[in-house]
Amino acid sequence: MRHTGATRTYAMLGIVAIAWWLAYTLLQPATEFLTFAVLRLERGSHFGEAVAFFLYDVPKILLLLSGMIFVITIIRTFFSAERTRRLLGAHGEREGVGNVLAALLGIVTPFCSCSAVPLFIGFVESGIPLGVTFSFLIAAPVINEVALVLLFGLFGWRVAALYVASGLTIAIIAGWLIGRLRLERWVEDFVWQMQFTAAQDDATQMTWDERLARAGEAVRAIVGKVWLYVVVGIAVGAGIHGYVPTDALAGVMGKSAWWSVPVAVLIGVPLYSNAAGVIPIVSVLLEKGASLGTALAFMMAVIGLSLPETIILRRVLKPPLIAVFVGVVALAIVVTGYLFNWVM
Amino acid sequence: MLSIKVLGSGCANCQKVEQVTKKVIATLDVDATLQKVTAMPEIMKYSILSTPGLVINEKLVCAGRIPSEAEVTAWITNALA
């Protein structure tokens, strides 16, 4: 019985994967046909190209998003906050190595910023250094899977890879710096007095059916939440495509404007949005002549440093440490922004 | 009588866990108290690293995700048995 059930699950999965691949490859010819043959729009006209761009990009991004979230969620079912805590407890005590490991685990560990406080307490209570804990807390929100998919879909794998690399760099450097500064005295006193005993870890005991079911749920929940932002964002992008001169922003946000990176970060820090909401803005900025480093710095400032998360962290950190946290992360984002502008 | 607690600071995820649990309690028609625990030291007593958490009769059954109605039904039925 068990065996036939599993076979059916894998057969279903195979059919879905083939359907996904077919839809993805046929998308380009299908939209061309729809725009220029069915709707009879003129090829090369502003309006025709804008419609083709919209009809092609919306389903492409939604397909990529569903596929990626499915795969990422499967990977995440092998990790849990508890497992990450044990891994860091065993290998993360050395600064440097610990920071790198914590930042990498920040990508794959399922995490929501509401959990920042219990996670923080659990980590420092089990002897993980403060700076290593911060590397995790910075990497987890900064490297966002929705942002990753959107960057990959709209700007290609180079930009997506740069985004991950810069997120990791920021988390490692900012965490390491916070660790070096020895700021343990600015952690609320009750944190050090708490007793933490490890809970059981349910990530290892899951069956494949459960992992697949959870991935399916995640796709439904996340795509259900962000699809409207994607549609609106791409509509705005398609709308201004060709109507606003492409170098409109080059003077203020291009490479030559050295002050644009810190200004973009200063504007981005108090703003708070989810990744799907900020990507349309980034796409407009890039299209209209902003340089890549400046646009990515703006995006990471918006999604990585958020007011709600700092308010939550205030429960365990005294105000000076909150200030250092925000300051160091903002600084790291500025440095990475310059680095990109210089390299690209 | 069951004592059920939802652990969490009150974000959207915690509220969803509360809704799911309420619905299951109503469907099964069990005698239970549902309590929301938002104080951090209280939450940490259950040794969890990620919220939301669900506690039935002082036993932590789930943490860091939103369980399905079927799962909650199974846990409540188990606790009653």
XYZ file of C-alpha atoms in Angstrom:
425
model
C 0.000 0.000 0.000
C 2.667 2.427 1.134
C 4.681 1.712 -1.978
C 1.878 2.445 -4.483
C 1.080 5.683 -2.632
C 4.678 6.829 -2.991
C 4.739 5.843 -6.663
C 1.643 7.911 -7.291
C 3.212 10.915 -5.546
C 6.349 10.720 -7.682
C 4.328 10.218 -10.880
C 2.311 13.347 -10.029
C 5.493 15.257 -9.315
C 6.953 14.173 -12.667
C 3.836 15.270 -14.557
C 3.841 18.667 -12.811
C 7.553 19.134 -13.580
C 7.045 18.330 -17.283
C 4.004 20.649 -17.479
C 6.051 23.411 -15.828
C 8.900 22.983 -18.291
C 6.553 22.915 -21.315
C 4.757 26.068 -20.131
C 8.078 27.805 -19.570
C 9.528 26.964 -23.010
C 6.321 27.644 -24.928
C 5.728 30.997 -23.226
C 7.786 33.134 -25.603
C 6.202 31.904 -28.888
C 2.749 31.886 -27.256
C 2.931 35.544 -26.196
C 4.359 36.581 -29.570
C 1.474 34.851 -31.282
C -1.106 36.363 -28.923
C 0.195 39.934 -29.162
C 1.000 40.241 -32.822
C -1.294 37.698 -34.511
C -4.393 37.559 -32.299
C -4.455 41.118 -30.919
C -2.925 42.391 -34.179
C -0.675 44.911 -32.446
C 2.098 46.429 -34.487
C 5.525 44.868 -34.033
C 8.065 47.448 -32.886
C 5.445 49.943 -31.695
C 5.705 51.203 -28.098
C 2.301 49.840 -27.198
C 2.751 46.476 -28.921
C 6.127 45.881 -27.286
C 4.761 46.928 -23.884
C 1.864 44.464 -24.157
C 4.183 41.660 -25.316
C 6.553 42.388 -22.411
C 3.691 42.285 -19.910
C 2.102 39.106 -21.307
C 5.449 37.342 -21.357
C 6.897 38.507 -18.048
C 3.923 37.985 -15.742
C 3.499 34.238 -16.376
C 7.276 33.775 -16.606
C 7.860 35.306 -13.189
C 4.938 33.433 -11.645
C 6.225 30.133 -13.075
C 9.752 30.814 -11.821
C 8.426 31.852 -8.446
C 6.334 28.683 -8.027
C 9.181 26.417 -9.138
C 11.820 28.094 -6.984
C 9.685 28.324 -3.855
C 8.844 24.635 -4.239
C 12.511 23.639 -4.465
C 13.634 26.018 -1.699
C 10.922 24.794 0.663
C 11.958 21.173 0.044
C 15.549 22.105 0.930
C 14.333 23.969 4.020
C 12.448 20.944 5.333
C 15.886 19.427 5.980
C 16.769 22.358 8.208
C 15.158 23.820 11.282
C 16.071 26.578 13.691
C 16.895 23.857 16.207
C 19.248 22.048 13.839
C 20.960 25.313 12.894
C 21.430 26.087 16.573
C 23.095 22.716 17.111
C 25.321 23.111 14.044
C 26.417 26.566 15.149
C 26.873 25.392 18.711
C 29.238 22.672 17.504
C 31.141 24.535 14.761
C 30.349 28.211 15.171
C 32.287 29.120 18.266
C 35.257 30.399 16.341
C 34.635 33.868 15.026
C 35.114 34.166 11.288
C 34.297 30.543 10.444
C 31.223 30.884 12.649
C 30.104 34.050 10.868
C 30.395 32.419 7.440
C 28.521 29.305 8.573
C 25.791 31.378 10.251
C 25.266 33.520 7.144
C 24.990 30.418 4.927
C 22.559 28.766 7.333
C 20.556 32.000 7.291
C 19.625 31.245 3.676
C 18.340 27.709 4.206
C 16.810 27.857 7.677
C 13.077 28.554 7.718
C 12.723 31.848 9.547
C 10.179 34.581 10.081
C 11.216 37.851 11.700
C 8.591 37.366 14.451
C 10.830 34.524 15.633
C 13.879 36.763 15.981
C 13.564 37.009 19.773
C 13.219 33.340 20.775
C 15.895 32.485 18.235
C 18.240 35.138 19.597
C 17.774 33.925 23.171
C 18.189 30.277 22.201
C 21.368 30.991 20.231
C 23.211 33.114 22.798
C 22.055 30.866 25.653
C 23.663 27.854 24.033
C 26.999 29.662 23.806
C 26.915 30.863 20.197
C 28.869 34.164 20.094
C 26.875 37.378 19.716
C 28.487 38.299 16.391
C 27.785 34.847 14.911
C 24.148 35.117 16.045
C 23.932 38.483 14.289
C 25.359 37.055 11.065
C 22.406 34.668 11.055
C 19.866 37.349 11.960
C 21.122 39.590 9.155
C 21.412 36.940 6.427
C 17.977 35.418 7.011
C 15.912 38.483 6.000
C 18.433 40.111 3.618
C 18.650 37.082 1.318
C 15.041 36.705 0.364
C 13.861 33.953 -1.984
C 11.165 36.082 -3.634
C 13.693 38.839 -4.363
C 16.107 36.214 -5.691
C 13.553 34.806 -8.135
C 12.455 38.247 -9.319
C 16.032 39.394 -9.894
C 16.799 36.180 -11.762
C 13.661 36.437 -13.896
C 13.973 40.135 -14.728
C 17.734 40.723 -14.884
C 19.332 37.306 -15.325
C 21.500 35.012 -13.228
C 24.430 37.425 -12.879
C 22.417 39.970 -10.938
C 20.776 37.208 -8.891
C 24.172 35.719 -7.982
C 25.532 39.161 -7.121
C 22.570 39.686 -4.842
C 23.217 36.467 -2.904
C 26.946 37.156 -2.738
C 26.406 40.664 -1.424
C 23.810 39.531 1.124
C 26.271 36.935 2.440
C 29.111 39.452 2.527
C 27.021 41.979 4.450
C 25.907 39.368 6.985
C 29.433 38.029 7.502
C 31.152 41.424 7.797
C 28.461 43.119 9.903
C 28.204 40.102 12.244
C 31.977 39.845 12.570
C 32.250 43.574 13.372
C 29.523 43.385 16.002
C 31.341 40.420 17.535
C 34.654 42.303 17.591
C 33.061 45.272 19.344
C 32.244 43.074 22.392
C 28.782 44.435 23.011
C 27.461 41.683 25.289
C 26.738 44.267 28.007
C 24.066 45.802 25.774
C 22.033 42.628 25.618
C 19.090 42.818 28.039
C 20.076 41.181 31.315
C 17.169 38.750 31.475
C 18.518 36.997 28.365
C 21.608 35.781 30.244
C 19.519 34.532 33.145
C 17.250 32.341 31.108
C 17.476 28.614 31.017
C 17.367 27.093 27.599
C 16.989 23.398 27.080
C 16.934 22.141 23.541
C 13.609 21.105 22.121
C 13.170 18.127 19.840
C 14.019 18.526 16.214
C 11.258 17.397 13.876
C 13.068 18.200 10.620
C 14.844 14.863 10.475
C 11.771 12.698 10.961
C 9.729 13.958 8.047
C 8.615 11.680 5.233
C 8.946 12.733 1.603
C 5.178 13.022 1.315
C 5.202 15.550 4.144
C 8.079 17.515 2.604
C 6.279 17.700 -0.763
C 3.002 18.662 0.893
C 4.724 21.437 2.799
C 6.400 22.723 -0.364
C 3.023 22.763 -2.121
C 1.513 24.755 0.759
C 4.389 27.256 0.679
C 3.950 27.819 -3.061
C 0.243 28.456 -2.576
C 0.764 30.774 0.392
C 3.622 32.844 -1.069
C 2.396 33.088 -4.660
C -1.078 33.897 -3.303
C 0.438 36.737 -1.308
C 2.717 38.307 -3.916
C 1.092 37.708 -7.324
C -0.679 41.072 -7.308
C 2.590 42.938 -6.628
C 4.184 41.066 -9.512
C 1.348 41.952 -11.907
C 1.261 45.624 -10.857
C 5.044 45.907 -10.839
C 5.454 44.447 -14.314
C 2.531 46.568 -15.602
C 4.287 49.706 -14.326
C 7.553 48.523 -15.847
C 5.868 47.774 -19.179
C 4.003 51.090 -19.049
C 7.043 53.288 -18.721
C 9.106 51.054 -21.008
C 9.937 53.289 -23.945
C 8.044 56.346 -22.701
C 10.516 57.744 -20.174
C 14.080 58.308 -21.446
C 16.372 55.526 -20.246
C 18.978 57.913 -18.872
C 16.488 60.002 -16.871
C 18.068 58.905 -13.580
C 21.652 58.511 -14.749
C 22.643 61.940 -13.413
C 21.375 61.332 -9.870
C 21.728 57.557 -9.516
C 24.343 56.632 -12.096
C 27.918 55.566 -11.414
C 29.261 59.099 -11.662
C 27.137 60.268 -8.729
C 29.310 58.982 -5.868
C 26.840 60.103 -3.190
C 23.949 58.114 -4.665
C 24.757 54.891 -2.734
C 24.579 56.341 0.813
C 21.543 58.429 -0.145
C 19.768 55.341 -1.547
C 20.501 53.477 1.716
C 19.371 56.410 3.880
C 16.090 56.531 1.977
C 15.727 52.746 2.013
C 16.290 52.090 5.738
C 13.102 53.721 7.104
C 11.052 52.345 4.210
C 9.713 48.901 4.762
C 8.203 46.654 2.163
C 8.198 43.008 1.267
C 10.539 41.916 -1.507
C 7.823 41.723 -4.146
C 6.812 45.316 -3.481
C 10.290 46.774 -3.879
C 11.392 44.911 -7.022
C 9.190 46.948 -9.413
C 10.848 50.102 -8.060
C 14.292 48.579 -8.540
C 13.423 47.547 -12.085
C 12.316 51.102 -12.893
C 15.481 52.547 -11.334
C 17.742 50.218 -13.337
C 15.894 50.727 -16.594
C 16.115 54.489 -16.238
C 19.848 54.676 -15.724
C 20.520 53.976 -12.038
C 23.631 51.856 -11.569
C 23.321 48.282 -10.331
C 25.123 48.827 -7.013
C 22.939 51.782 -6.120
C 19.707 49.978 -6.995
C 20.688 46.792 -5.113
C 21.789 48.822 -2.082
C 18.419 50.527 -2.027
C 16.625 47.186 -2.271
C 18.619 45.556 0.514
C 18.165 48.552 2.781
C 14.402 48.303 2.301
C 14.000 44.544 2.856
C 16.956 43.854 5.157
C 16.532 46.563 7.760
C 12.958 46.892 8.833
C 11.322 48.880 11.576
C 9.102 45.981 12.727
C 12.143 43.721 13.165
C 14.092 46.351 15.129
C 11.082 46.875 17.401
C 10.896 43.119 17.994
C 14.656 42.952 18.694
C 14.346 45.841 21.189
C 12.921 43.277 23.625
C 16.320 41.609 23.922
C 18.760 44.360 22.927
C 19.400 47.652 24.675
C 19.064 50.797 22.508
C 22.832 51.286 21.910
C 23.112 47.774 20.469
C 20.047 48.380 18.254
C 21.775 51.517 16.976
C 25.032 49.651 16.341
C 23.123 46.852 14.561
C 21.304 49.259 12.223
C 24.438 51.367 11.698
C 26.759 48.447 10.931
C 24.319 46.780 8.538
C 23.622 50.082 6.748
C 27.361 50.677 6.436
C 27.919 47.173 5.073
C 25.169 47.750 2.486
C 26.797 51.033 1.400
C 30.185 49.342 1.009
C 28.682 46.512 -1.069
C 26.845 49.064 -3.197
C 30.120 50.819 -4.002
C 31.775 47.477 -4.666
C 29.188 46.613 -7.320
C 29.345 50.009 -8.941
C 33.097 49.600 -9.122
C 33.158 45.990 -10.361
C 30.306 46.051 -12.870
C -10.707 19.469 29.874
C -7.813 20.411 27.583
C -5.531 23.360 28.050
C -4.295 24.696 24.739
C -1.812 27.545 24.311
C -0.691 29.440 21.251
C 2.814 30.872 21.716
C 3.808 33.929 19.737
C 4.240 37.665 19.728
C 1.000 38.180 17.828
C 2.130 38.287 14.217
C 0.000 37.072 11.311
C 1.333 33.507 11.575
C 0.417 33.196 15.250
C -3.087 34.429 14.522
C -3.472 31.791 11.815
C -2.484 29.053 14.263
C -5.091 30.386 16.675
C -7.766 30.378 13.973
C -6.970 26.822 12.884
C -7.035 25.626 16.501
C -10.317 27.407 17.255
C -11.908 25.832 14.230
C -10.771 22.342 15.205
C -12.014 22.831 18.780
C -15.406 23.878 17.429
C -15.572 21.015 14.906
C -14.593 18.347 17.441
C -16.762 20.029 20.067
C -14.192 19.413 22.819
C -14.033 21.096 26.190
C -10.865 23.187 25.975
C -9.385 26.503 27.042
C -7.451 28.388 24.405
C -4.890 30.830 25.704
C -2.573 33.159 23.802
C 0.878 33.484 25.338
C 2.746 36.595 24.206
C 5.233 37.199 27.050
C 8.702 36.175 25.904
C 9.997 34.610 29.171
C 6.800 32.550 29.306
C 7.219 31.448 25.682
C 10.856 30.503 26.263
C 9.824 28.067 28.995
C 8.737 25.736 26.212
C 12.240 25.772 24.669
C 11.262 26.925 21.252
C 13.472 28.746 18.775
C 10.798 29.820 16.360
C 7.250 30.962 16.809
C 4.358 30.293 16.415
C 4.201 27.409 18.843
C 1.275 25.236 19.864
C 1.070 23.620 23.299
C -1.545 21.049 24.290
C -1.731 20.072 27.967
C 1.717 21.613 28.568
C 3.273 19.580 25.763
C 4.794 21.422 22.801
C 3.372 19.810 19.644
C 4.527 22.188 16.938
C 6.815 25.182 16.466
C 7.851 27.521 13.692
C 5.075 26.814 11.230
C 1.331 26.817 10.726
C -0.029 23.297 11.186
C -2.907 22.003 9.069
C -6.362 21.344 10.520
C -5.777 17.612 10.111
C -2.612 17.786 12.215
C -4.273 19.798 14.983
C -7.212 17.383 14.969
C -4.821 14.449 15.405
C -2.958 16.138 18.300
C -6.168 17.047 20.115
C -7.625 13.558 19.631
C -4.367 12.072 20.946
C -4.411 14.322 23.993
C -7.993 13.262 24.755
C -7.261 9.553 24.445
